[in-house]
XYZ file of C-alpha atoms in Angstrom:
197
model
C -1.392 -9.509 -44.242
C 1.406 -9.375 -41.666
C 0.742 -5.727 -40.663
C -2.868 -6.631 -39.870
C -1.732 -9.478 -37.606
C 0.776 -7.194 -35.851
C -1.921 -4.564 -35.286
C -4.275 -7.242 -33.917
C -1.671 -8.484 -31.409
C -0.789 -4.927 -30.356
C -4.475 -4.145 -29.729
C -4.908 -7.398 -27.778
C -1.883 -6.567 -25.615
C -3.362 -3.175 -24.771
C -6.590 -4.817 -23.619
C -4.869 -7.106 -21.087
C -2.531 -4.490 -19.583
C -3.237 -3.740 -15.915
C -4.363 -0.170 -15.465
C -5.131 1.951 -12.451
C -8.669 3.082 -11.890
C -9.388 6.609 -13.034
C -12.464 7.187 -10.845
C -14.907 5.700 -8.332
C -18.031 6.837 -6.483
C -18.354 8.199 -2.962
C -21.747 9.275 -1.680
C -23.105 9.173 -5.247
C -20.433 11.588 -6.519
C -17.488 10.733 -8.760
C -13.993 10.952 -7.266
C -11.304 11.093 -9.952
C -7.639 11.881 -10.452
C -6.986 15.596 -10.204
C -9.409 16.079 -7.285
C -8.102 17.848 -4.179
C -7.763 16.231 -0.744
C -10.503 18.566 0.504
C -12.971 17.398 -2.176
C -12.192 13.721 -1.556
C -12.568 14.151 2.212
C -15.864 16.008 1.763
C -17.259 13.188 -0.423
C -15.766 10.095 1.234
C -15.198 11.215 4.828
C -12.028 10.661 6.826
C -9.798 7.873 5.487
C -9.230 4.769 7.600
C -5.466 5.239 7.299
C -3.266 8.086 6.079
C 0.299 7.101 5.193
C 2.323 10.275 4.702
C 5.840 9.590 3.442
C 6.297 6.769 5.909
C 4.385 8.296 8.824
C 0.919 6.907 9.404
C -1.954 8.350 11.378
C -5.265 6.604 11.868
C -8.424 8.652 11.463
C -7.044 12.080 10.513
C -4.981 13.722 7.796
C -1.458 15.089 7.955
C 0.379 17.624 5.805
C 3.031 16.086 3.534
C 4.326 16.265 -0.025
C 2.819 12.874 -0.787
C 0.193 10.828 1.030
C -1.565 7.526 0.535
C -5.116 7.236 1.864
C -6.922 3.947 2.496
C -10.719 3.691 2.547
C -12.420 0.521 3.778
C -16.060 0.630 2.649
C -16.908 -2.818 4.065
C -16.859 -6.424 2.859
C -18.981 -5.851 -0.259
C -16.753 -3.147 -1.735
C -13.098 -2.832 -2.634
C -10.634 -1.034 -0.383
C -9.671 2.144 -2.214
C -6.047 3.274 -2.147
C -5.701 6.951 -3.102
C -2.306 8.547 -3.715
C -1.939 12.315 -3.448
C 0.969 14.518 -4.421
C 0.991 18.146 -3.281
C -2.669 17.912 -2.340
C -3.916 16.551 -5.672
C -5.151 12.985 -6.324
C -2.728 11.340 -8.774
C -3.636 7.637 -8.552
C -6.597 5.469 -7.569
C -5.961 1.802 -6.811
C -7.638 -0.994 -4.856
C -6.472 -3.508 -2.227
C -9.006 -6.324 -2.493
C -12.327 -6.500 -0.695
C -12.835 -4.654 2.572
C -13.878 -6.014 5.943
C -16.233 -5.132 8.778
C -13.891 -3.596 11.336
C -10.777 -1.468 11.052
C -9.934 -1.801 14.740
C -6.417 -2.967 15.486
C -6.030 -6.659 16.175
C -3.244 -8.861 17.368
C -2.140 -11.551 14.963
C 0.106 -14.557 15.279
C 3.687 -14.687 14.060
C 2.696 -16.570 10.898
C 0.164 -13.886 9.902
C 2.940 -11.443 8.922
C 3.401 -12.388 5.255
C 4.670 -10.908 2.009
C 2.177 -9.050 -0.146
C 0.117 -7.463 2.641
C -0.528 -3.762 2.325
C 0.461 -1.569 5.238
C -3.227 -0.972 5.965
C -4.061 -4.688 6.144
C -0.988 -5.358 8.306
C -1.998 -2.667 10.824
C -5.606 -3.870 10.941
C -4.600 -7.512 11.228
C -1.629 -7.220 13.600
C -1.827 -3.776 15.197
C 0.993 -1.276 15.448
C 4.529 -2.710 15.237
C 6.654 -2.823 18.376
C 9.516 -1.024 16.626
C 10.001 0.753 13.291
C 12.720 2.278 11.153
C 12.237 4.205 7.917
C 14.541 5.372 5.135
C 14.412 6.478 1.521
C 16.751 4.242 -0.479
C 17.802 3.765 -4.083
C 17.539 0.205 -5.349
C 17.654 -1.416 -8.778
C 14.380 -1.275 -10.717
C 12.587 -4.608 -10.468
C 10.036 -6.256 -12.746
C 7.170 -5.288 -10.385
C 8.031 -1.578 -10.362
C 6.041 0.895 -12.432
C 2.916 -1.307 -12.252
C 4.747 -4.275 -13.744
C 6.460 -2.426 -16.573
C 9.851 -2.005 -14.891
C 11.534 -5.053 -16.453
C 12.812 -3.075 -19.443
C 14.609 -0.573 -17.161
C 17.479 -2.889 -16.144
C 20.419 -0.952 -14.764
C 18.244 1.975 -13.603
C 17.563 2.773 -9.966
C 14.360 3.849 -8.265
C 13.866 5.670 -4.958
C 11.590 3.826 -2.545
C 10.448 4.359 1.019
C 11.706 1.286 2.883
C 10.432 0.554 6.358
C 11.387 -2.126 8.850
C 8.577 -3.119 11.195
C 9.322 -5.471 14.064
C 6.589 -7.464 15.795
C 7.280 -8.995 19.212
C 5.056 -11.990 19.978
C 6.559 -12.651 23.410
C 9.397 -14.757 24.816
C 7.956 -18.040 23.509
C 8.152 -16.972 19.837
C 10.641 -15.392 17.473
C 10.432 -11.766 16.352
C 8.967 -11.121 12.894
C 10.645 -8.399 10.831
C 8.517 -7.073 7.971
C 10.263 -5.061 5.256
C 7.830 -2.652 3.606
C 8.447 -0.768 0.374
C 6.006 1.852 -0.865
C 3.227 0.611 1.404
C 3.504 -3.160 0.774
C 5.309 -5.987 2.639
C 8.081 -7.212 0.323
C 9.979 -9.518 2.695
C 9.545 -11.105 6.121
C 12.472 -12.245 8.261
C 12.592 -14.212 11.483
C 14.523 -12.495 14.261
C 15.800 -13.501 17.663
C 13.594 -14.728 20.494
C 10.950 -12.224 21.531
C 10.784 -10.282 24.790
C 8.386 -10.046 27.659
C 6.180 -6.937 27.369
C 6.595 -4.277 30.041
């Protein structure tokens, strides 16, 4: 009887595990892992944001070993996050529901918060006033590897870490957003802001 219970719990655990999407539709055609950048672009059009190993370009592609593309299909559909390696689609994810405009805005200092994707931060707050980027090794955390990193204690993982600084003027303090692998992981308050030139 015990083996049957163990099998039941193992099957139930598999059902609740978070899993990346394997495919979605663009223009009535299926886009799936393994597709080339050219095929995805021909079906879905130009991405709203291309993040290529820490360099981002709005509205056009760049050549890099790995790229992350963001597609905003509007408020009734999910934002699609596509990760490419060497020109081939390796991962399809989502970033919540889309929105009407992808034009850059200007946010307030309290709008820079943990958990935002790079795409949402750019749309919401515009380009940062200053940036730094580095590839660093850090201990594996419980959120790494889609939430399965907890069992890898003592191991290290390479991440792209960026520091984005937003200046909201001399009446407010700087906001420093730390971004790892395309998502805000920490926000610090800096010194008093500066007058724009």
